[in-house]
Coordinates of C-alpha atoms and ligand atoms in Angstrom, one line a residue:
M262 CA -5.6 -32.7 35.5
A263 CA -4.9 -30.5 38.6
L264 CA -2.7 -27.5 38.0
K265 CA 0.9 -28.3 38.2
Q266 CA 3.1 -25.5 39.5
S267 CA 6.0 -25.3 37.2
T268 CA 9.3 -23.4 37.7
A269 CA 9.5 -23.0 34.0
R270 CA 8.8 -19.6 32.8
I271 CA 7.8 -18.6 29.3
D272 CA 8.7 -15.4 27.7
A273 CA 5.2 -14.5 26.2
A274 CA 6.5 -11.4 24.4
R275 CA 8.9 -13.6 22.5
I276 CA 6.3 -16.2 22.0
R277 CA 4.0 -13.5 20.4
A278 CA 6.5 -12.7 17.7
D279 CA 5.9 -16.2 16.4
F280 CA 2.1 -15.3 15.8
P281 CA 1.9 -13.1 12.4
I282 CA -1.8 -11.9 13.3
F283 CA -0.2 -9.6 16.1
D284 CA 2.0 -7.9 13.3
Q285 CA -1.0 -5.6 12.3
L286 CA -3.0 -2.9 13.9
V287 CA -6.8 -3.3 14.0
G288 CA -8.8 -0.1 13.9
G289 CA -5.3 1.7 14.3
K290 CA -4.6 -0.3 17.7
P291 CA -2.5 -3.3 18.3
L292 CA -4.5 -6.3 19.2
A293 CA -5.3 -7.0 22.8
F294 CA -6.6 -10.5 22.2
L295 CA -8.4 -11.9 25.2
D296 CA -10.4 -14.4 23.5
S297 CA -8.5 -17.6 23.0
A298 CA -11.2 -19.8 24.7
V299 CA -13.2 -19.2 21.6
S300 CA -10.2 -20.0 19.2
A301 CA -6.5 -19.6 19.5
H302 CA -4.2 -17.9 16.9
K303 CA -1.6 -19.7 14.8
P304 CA 2.1 -19.5 15.0
R305 CA 4.1 -19.3 11.7
F306 CA 5.4 -22.7 12.4
V307 CA 1.9 -24.3 12.0
L308 CA 1.1 -22.0 9.0
E309 CA 4.4 -23.0 7.3
A310 CA 3.4 -26.6 7.8
L311 CA 0.2 -26.3 6.2
E312 CA 1.7 -24.4 3.3
E313 CA 4.5 -27.0 3.1
F314 CA 2.2 -29.8 3.0
Y315 CA -0.1 -28.3 0.2
E316 CA 2.8 -27.4 -1.8
H317 CA 4.9 -30.5 -1.7
S318 CA 2.9 -33.6 -0.4
Y319 CA -0.7 -33.0 -0.8
G320 CA -2.9 -36.0 -1.7
N321 CA -6.0 -37.8 -0.4
V322 CA -5.4 -40.5 2.1
G323 CA -6.2 -44.3 2.1
R324 CA -6.7 -44.3 -1.7
G325 CA -3.8 -43.6 -3.9
V326 CA -0.8 -45.9 -4.9
Y327 CA 1.4 -43.4 -6.4
A328 CA 4.3 -41.9 -4.5
L329 CA 2.7 -38.5 -3.7
A330 CA -0.6 -40.1 -2.3
E331 CA 1.6 -42.4 -0.1
R332 CA 3.6 -39.4 1.1
A333 CA 0.3 -37.6 2.0
N334 CA -0.8 -40.8 3.9
A335 CA 2.4 -41.0 5.7
A336 CA 2.1 -37.6 7.0
Y337 CA -1.5 -37.9 8.1
E338 CA -0.8 -41.2 9.9
Q339 CA 2.5 -39.5 11.4
A340 CA 0.1 -36.6 12.7
R341 CA -2.0 -39.3 14.2
E342 CA 1.0 -40.9 16.0
K343 CA 1.8 -37.3 17.4
V344 CA -1.8 -37.1 18.8
R345 CA -1.4 -40.6 20.3
E346 CA 1.7 -39.5 22.1
F347 CA 0.1 -36.0 23.0
V348 CA -2.7 -37.9 24.9
N349 CA -0.7 -41.0 25.7
A350 CA -3.2 -43.4 24.0
R351 CA -2.1 -47.0 23.9
S352 CA -2.3 -47.1 20.2
P353 CA -3.1 -44.8 17.2
R354 CA -6.0 -47.1 16.4
E355 CA -7.7 -45.2 19.4
V356 CA -7.3 -41.8 17.9
V357 CA -10.1 -40.7 15.3
F358 CA -9.7 -37.5 13.5
T359 CA -12.9 -35.4 13.4
R360 CA -13.9 -31.8 12.4
N361 CA -14.0 -30.6 16.1
T362 CA -15.1 -31.4 19.7
T363 CA -18.6 -31.1 18.8
E364 CA -18.4 -33.7 16.1
G365 CA -16.3 -36.0 18.5
I366 CA -19.1 -35.9 21.3
N367 CA -21.8 -36.5 18.7
L368 CA -20.0 -39.5 17.4
V369 CA -20.0 -41.2 20.8
A370 CA -23.6 -40.0 21.7
Y371 CA -25.0 -41.4 18.6
A372 CA -22.7 -44.4 17.6
W373 CA -22.5 -45.6 21.3
G374 CA -25.7 -44.2 22.6
L375 CA -28.2 -45.4 20.1
D376 CA -27.2 -49.0 20.5
N377 CA -26.7 -48.9 24.2
L378 CA -29.2 -46.7 26.0
G379 CA -32.8 -47.4 26.8
P380 CA -35.6 -46.8 29.2
G381 CA -34.3 -46.9 32.8
D382 CA -30.8 -45.9 31.8
V383 CA -29.4 -42.6 32.9
V384 CA -27.2 -40.1 31.0
L385 CA -25.5 -37.8 33.3
T386 CA -23.8 -34.6 32.4
T387 CA -23.5 -31.3 34.3
E388 CA -24.8 -27.8 34.4
L389 CA -21.2 -26.6 33.5
E390 CA -21.3 -28.1 30.1
H391 CA -20.9 -26.3 26.9
H392 CA -23.8 -27.1 24.7
S393 CA -21.7 -29.5 22.7
N394 CA -21.4 -31.9 25.7
F395 CA -25.0 -31.4 26.7
V396 CA -27.5 -31.2 23.8
P397 CA -26.3 -34.3 21.9
W398 CA -26.8 -36.5 25.1
Q399 CA -30.0 -34.8 25.8
E400 CA -31.2 -35.6 22.2
V401 CA -30.0 -39.2 22.3
A402 CA -31.5 -39.8 25.6
R403 CA -34.9 -38.5 24.2
R404 CA -34.5 -40.8 21.2
T405 CA -33.7 -44.0 23.2
G406 CA -36.1 -43.1 26.1
A407 CA -33.0 -42.8 28.5
T408 CA -33.3 -40.3 31.5
F409 CA -31.1 -37.1 31.0
K410 CA -29.7 -35.6 34.3
A411 CA -27.2 -32.8 34.9
I412 CA -25.0 -32.5 38.1
P413 CA -25.8 -29.2 39.5
V414 CA -23.3 -26.5 40.2
T415 CA -22.7 -24.3 43.1
A416 CA -22.9 -20.3 42.9
E417 CA -19.2 -20.3 42.4
G418 CA -19.5 -22.7 39.4
E419 CA -18.1 -25.8 40.9
L420 CA -19.7 -29.3 40.7
E421 CA -21.9 -30.3 43.6
L422 CA -20.4 -33.6 44.0
E423 CA -22.7 -34.3 47.0
A424 CA -25.3 -34.8 44.5
L425 CA -23.7 -37.7 42.8
D426 CA -25.0 -40.5 45.3
E427 CA -28.6 -39.5 44.8
L428 CA -28.2 -39.1 40.9
G429 CA -26.5 -42.6 40.9
R430 CA -29.8 -43.8 42.4
A431 CA -32.1 -42.3 39.7
G432 CA -31.6 -45.3 37.4
N433 CA -28.8 -47.4 35.6
V434 CA -26.1 -44.6 35.2
K435 CA -24.7 -45.6 31.6
V436 CA -22.8 -42.4 30.8
V437 CA -21.1 -39.8 32.6
A438 CA -20.2 -36.9 30.1
V439 CA -18.3 -34.0 31.7
T440 CA -16.0 -31.1 30.8
A441 CA -12.4 -31.1 32.1
V442 CA -12.5 -27.2 32.3
S443 CA -15.4 -24.8 32.1
N444 CA -15.3 -22.5 29.0
S445 CA -17.3 -19.8 30.8
L446 CA -15.7 -19.9 34.3
G447 CA -12.4 -21.6 33.8
T448 CA -13.5 -24.2 36.8
I449 CA -11.0 -27.0 36.7
V450 CA -13.2 -30.1 37.3
P451 CA -12.1 -33.0 39.3
V452 CA -12.7 -35.4 36.3
E453 CA -10.7 -38.3 37.9
R454 CA -13.5 -38.4 40.6
L455 CA -16.1 -38.4 38.0
I456 CA -14.4 -41.1 35.9
R457 CA -14.2 -43.2 38.9
F458 CA -17.9 -42.7 39.8
A459 CA -18.9 -43.7 36.2
H460 CA -16.9 -46.8 36.3
E461 CA -18.3 -47.9 39.8
H462 CA -21.7 -47.8 38.1
G463 CA -20.6 -49.5 35.0
A464 CA -20.9 -46.4 33.0
I465 CA -18.7 -44.9 30.3
A466 CA -16.8 -41.7 31.1
V467 CA -16.8 -39.2 28.3
I468 CA -14.3 -36.0 28.7
D469 CA -14.8 -32.8 26.9
A470 CA -11.2 -31.5 26.7
A471 CA -11.8 -28.7 24.5
Q472 CA -10.6 -26.1 27.0
A473 CA -7.9 -28.6 28.7
A474 CA -6.1 -30.1 25.8
P475 CA -4.5 -26.5 24.8
H476 CA -3.4 -25.8 28.2
R477 CA -2.6 -28.8 30.5
V478 CA -1.0 -32.3 30.1
I479 CA -3.7 -35.0 29.1
D480 CA -2.9 -38.8 29.9
V481 CA -5.9 -40.9 28.8
Q482 CA -4.4 -43.8 30.6
A483 CA -3.8 -42.1 33.8
L484 CA -7.2 -40.7 33.6
D485 CA -8.9 -43.9 32.7
C486 CA -11.7 -42.3 30.6
D487 CA -13.4 -44.1 27.8
F488 CA -13.6 -41.1 25.3
L489 CA -12.0 -37.7 25.2
A490 CA -12.7 -35.1 22.7
F491 CA -10.8 -31.8 21.7
S492 CA -10.5 -29.4 18.7
G493 CA -7.3 -28.5 16.8
H494 CA -8.4 -24.7 16.5
K495 CA -8.2 -23.9 20.1
M496 CA -4.7 -25.3 20.4
C497 CA -2.7 -23.3 17.7
G498 CA -4.0 -25.9 15.1
P499 CA -6.0 -25.1 12.0
S500 CA -9.9 -25.1 12.3
G501 CA -11.6 -28.0 10.7
V502 CA -9.7 -30.9 12.5
G503 CA -10.3 -32.4 16.0
V504 CA -9.7 -35.5 17.9
L505 CA -11.7 -38.1 19.5
Y506 CA -9.7 -40.6 21.7
G507 CA -11.7 -43.8 22.3
R508 CA -10.8 -47.0 24.1
S509 CA -10.2 -49.6 21.6
E510 CA -12.4 -52.3 23.1
L511 CA -15.5 -49.9 23.0
L512 CA -14.7 -48.5 19.4
E513 CA -14.3 -52.0 18.1
R514 CA -17.7 -52.9 19.4
M515 CA -19.6 -49.7 18.1
S516 CA -21.3 -49.1 14.9
P517 CA -20.0 -46.5 12.7
F518 CA -21.3 -43.0 13.1
Q519 CA -21.2 -41.9 9.4
T520 CA -21.0 -44.4 6.5
G521 CA -19.5 -44.1 3.0
G522 CA -16.1 -44.0 1.5
G523 CA -12.9 -44.7 3.4
M524 CA -14.6 -46.6 6.1
I525 CA -15.5 -49.9 4.5
R526 CA -13.9 -53.3 4.1
R527 CA -16.2 -54.8 1.6
V528 CA -19.4 -53.5 0.0
S529 CA -22.1 -55.7 -1.8
V530 CA -25.8 -55.4 -2.3
E531 CA -26.3 -57.9 0.5
K532 CA -23.9 -56.7 3.0
T533 CA -21.2 -54.1 3.9
T534 CA -18.5 -54.7 6.3
W535 CA -16.3 -52.0 8.1
A536 CA -12.7 -51.1 8.0
G537 CA -10.6 -51.4 11.2
L538 CA -9.8 -48.9 13.7
P539 CA -9.6 -45.8 13.5
H540 CA -10.7 -45.6 9.8
K541 CA -14.2 -47.2 10.5
F542 CA -14.8 -43.7 12.0
E543 CA -13.3 -41.6 9.6
A544 CA -16.0 -41.6 6.5
G545 CA -15.2 -39.5 3.5
T546 CA -12.1 -37.4 2.8
P547 CA -10.7 -36.4 6.3
P548 CA -9.3 -32.9 6.9
V549 CA -5.8 -34.2 5.7
A550 CA -3.7 -30.9 5.7
E551 CA -5.4 -29.7 8.8
A552 CA -4.4 -33.0 10.7
V553 CA -0.8 -32.6 9.4
A554 CA -0.8 -29.0 10.7
L555 CA -2.3 -30.1 14.0
G556 CA 0.7 -32.5 14.4
A557 CA 2.9 -29.3 13.9
A558 CA 0.8 -27.4 16.6
I559 CA 1.5 -30.3 19.0
D560 CA 5.1 -30.1 18.1
Y561 CA 5.1 -26.3 18.8
L562 CA 3.3 -26.6 22.1
G563 CA 5.4 -29.6 23.2
G564 CA 8.6 -27.4 22.4
I565 CA 7.4 -24.7 24.9
G566 CA 5.9 -27.0 27.2
L567 CA 2.0 -27.4 28.5
E568 CA 3.1 -26.9 32.1
A569 CA 5.0 -23.8 31.5
I570 CA 1.9 -22.5 29.4
A571 CA -0.4 -23.3 32.3
A572 CA 1.7 -21.6 34.8
H573 CA 2.0 -18.5 32.6
E574 CA -1.8 -18.4 32.4
H575 CA -2.2 -19.0 36.0
E576 CA -0.1 -15.9 36.6
L577 CA -2.2 -13.8 34.2
T578 CA -5.4 -15.2 35.7
A579 CA -4.2 -14.1 39.3
Y580 CA -3.2 -10.5 37.9
T581 CA -6.6 -10.2 36.2
L582 CA -8.6 -11.2 39.3
E583 CA -6.7 -8.8 41.3
Q584 CA -7.1 -6.0 38.9
L585 CA -10.9 -6.6 38.2
G586 CA -11.5 -7.2 41.9
E587 CA -10.9 -3.5 42.4
Q588 CA -13.4 -2.2 39.8
P589 CA -16.4 -0.6 41.2
G590 CA -19.8 -2.3 40.2
L591 CA -17.9 -5.3 38.7
T592 CA -19.1 -8.8 39.6
L593 CA -16.7 -11.8 39.1
Y594 CA -17.9 -15.3 38.4
G595 CA -16.4 -18.5 38.9
P596 CA -14.1 -20.3 41.4
P597 CA -11.1 -19.2 43.4
L598 CA -7.8 -18.9 41.7
E599 CA -6.4 -22.3 42.7
R600 CA -9.1 -24.3 40.8
R601 CA -9.4 -22.0 37.8
A602 CA -7.8 -22.2 34.4
G603 CA -7.0 -19.0 32.3
I604 CA -10.7 -17.8 32.0
V605 CA -12.3 -14.8 33.8
S606 CA -15.9 -14.1 33.4
F607 CA -17.7 -10.8 34.8
N608 CA -20.3 -8.2 34.5
L609 CA -20.4 -4.5 34.9
E610 CA -23.6 -3.4 36.9
G611 CA -26.0 -1.9 34.6
I612 CA -24.3 -2.6 31.4
H613 CA -25.0 -5.3 29.0
P614 CA -22.1 -7.6 28.2
H615 CA -22.4 -6.9 24.5
D616 CA -22.3 -3.0 25.1
V617 CA -19.0 -3.8 27.2
A618 CA -17.5 -5.8 24.5
Q619 CA -18.2 -3.3 21.9
I620 CA -16.6 -0.6 23.9
L621 CA -13.7 -2.9 24.5
D622 CA -13.5 -3.4 20.8
A623 CA -13.1 0.1 20.0
E624 CA -10.1 0.0 22.3
G625 CA -8.7 -2.9 20.3
V626 CA -9.4 -5.3 23.2
C627 CA -11.1 -8.6 22.0
V628 CA -13.4 -10.4 24.6
R629 CA -16.4 -12.7 24.1
A630 CA -19.8 -11.5 25.5
G631 CA -22.8 -13.8 25.6
H632 CA -23.9 -17.1 27.1
H633 CA -20.8 -18.8 25.8
C634 CA -23.1 -21.7 24.7
N635 CA -23.6 -22.4 28.4
Q636 CA -27.3 -21.4 28.9
P637 CA -27.9 -24.0 31.6
L638 CA -25.0 -22.4 33.5
M639 CA -26.0 -19.0 32.9
R640 CA -29.4 -19.8 34.3
R641 CA -27.8 -21.1 37.4
L642 CA -25.8 -17.9 37.8
G643 CA -29.0 -16.0 37.3
V644 CA -27.5 -13.9 34.5
A645 CA -28.3 -13.9 30.7
A646 CA -24.7 -13.4 29.7
T647 CA -21.2 -12.4 30.8
T648 CA -18.2 -10.7 29.4
R649 CA -15.3 -13.3 29.3
A650 CA -11.5 -12.7 29.0
S651 CA -9.5 -15.8 28.2
F652 CA -5.7 -16.4 27.9
Y653 CA -3.0 -18.3 26.1
L654 CA 0.6 -18.7 25.8
Y655 CA 1.0 -15.3 24.0
S656 CA -1.2 -13.2 26.3
L657 CA 0.4 -10.4 28.0
P658 CA -0.2 -8.4 31.3
E659 CA -0.5 -5.3 29.2
E660 CA -3.4 -6.7 27.5
V661 CA -5.2 -6.9 30.8
D662 CA -4.2 -3.4 31.7
R663 CA -5.8 -2.3 28.4
L664 CA -9.0 -4.2 29.5
V665 CA -9.0 -2.5 32.8
V666 CA -8.8 0.9 30.9
G667 CA -11.5 -0.1 28.5
L668 CA -13.8 -1.1 31.3
E669 CA -13.3 2.3 33.0
R670 CA -14.2 4.0 29.6
A671 CA -17.3 1.7 29.5
R672 CA -18.4 2.7 32.9
K673 CA -17.9 6.6 32.0
V674 CA -19.8 6.1 28.6
F675 CA -22.9 4.4 30.5
A676 CA -22.7 6.5 33.5
Ligands
7TS209 N1 -16.7 -27.8 24.6 C1 -16.0 -26.8 25.3 C2 -15.7 -26.9 26.7 C3 -15.9 -25.6 24.5 O1 -15.2 -24.7 25.0 C4 -16.1 -25.6 23.1 C5 -16.2 -24.4 22.3 C6 -16.7 -26.8 22.6 C7 -17.1 -27.9 23.5 C8 -17.1 -26.8 21.2 O2 -15.9 -26.7 20.4 P1 -15.8 -26.9 18.7 O3 -14.4 -26.7 18.4 O4 -16.6 -28.1 18.3 O5 -16.8 -25.7 18.4 N2 -16.1 -23.2 23.1 C9 -16.4 -21.9 22.7 C10 -16.4 -20.9 23.5 O6 -16.1 -20.9 24.7 N3 -16.8 -19.7 23.0 O7 -17.1 -20.1 21.9 C11 -17.0 -21.5 21.5

């Protein structure tokens, strides 16, 4: 998942016109939205797909026999096929719709972990993880008696891969769960290396692609990962829908995560049997319209090109590191530009990140301040929190300039 330098260029100002959210003033100022890592805005194309589906094709899936229900079902399964192609899965049977990344990882941790982990086994994650790819594993390890370990990170926020050998000797490594891109620091993780390590130890490799899928090409066959999870809302899709890719041989052998309607073959007092893939893992009414709109988001991003989007974010990141690097009393966190996605975390000396974010908000600049659901990483960096700017295809250099002006103001206010 290394950054591919593309010669294609996107016209971010023109792309921005596709996003109605930017048509307004907030607090009398145009939005400088530098918080896309938390969630991305939606282009008209996706909003219209959502509306069109509700107005003309809405129905539940896997239930009705009337024409409208069949239309809804066809749209839902067509969205699944778009996701399959997006991640290059072998079959739509390997694509499970979830609510979000968190649910996808919990599905694997519980449905696979509870049946396959025990004392003497090691669940290996990293200090870079979002809590969503850390806490579920820690909890399932606790319940099963497995050992939970985290690959340490360097002061620059990169994995200490030299620690792998020793960690591999700590026991029977059964799971390697790792993020492809750090949501706090933008670190691009060499997941290929970790997937290889997992398979050399007979472990499953679980990839958290929440910060990767919106920005870079994912090919689950080339990666050879066993599971990969991401969220629709971070990639211009609606909230409430996510995706879990799972290798079919593993999904077939797993117990369901949740049980109920929509996921059964036969139910009787004596015994219940499960539906085939992927429906075995989609209990209850799924996010039907949201999945259809996620399909539209995939079309939209595909029309622009993920490589061109990554190249645009790379330029903005370079510009931001350069601009912030000149600010007095500002500490930058994270790896060098060449191993970093469109995320920049920093602190201003003597000013709490929440105060920085509040002053920036008054200037119409949206950033995130806090621990970013990365408490183990914050502890490693020796800070309680950071201020974070993150970019997407609609981000503009002018927004970075407004960030810089806002930071100068914060320094004056708190001087
Ligand atoms: N994994 C990573 C790497 C993430 O960045 C996030 C959300 C999640 C998992 C969870 O995604 P969800 O859709 O299930 O909530 N990241 C952030 C963030 O950086 N700031 O707020 C949420």
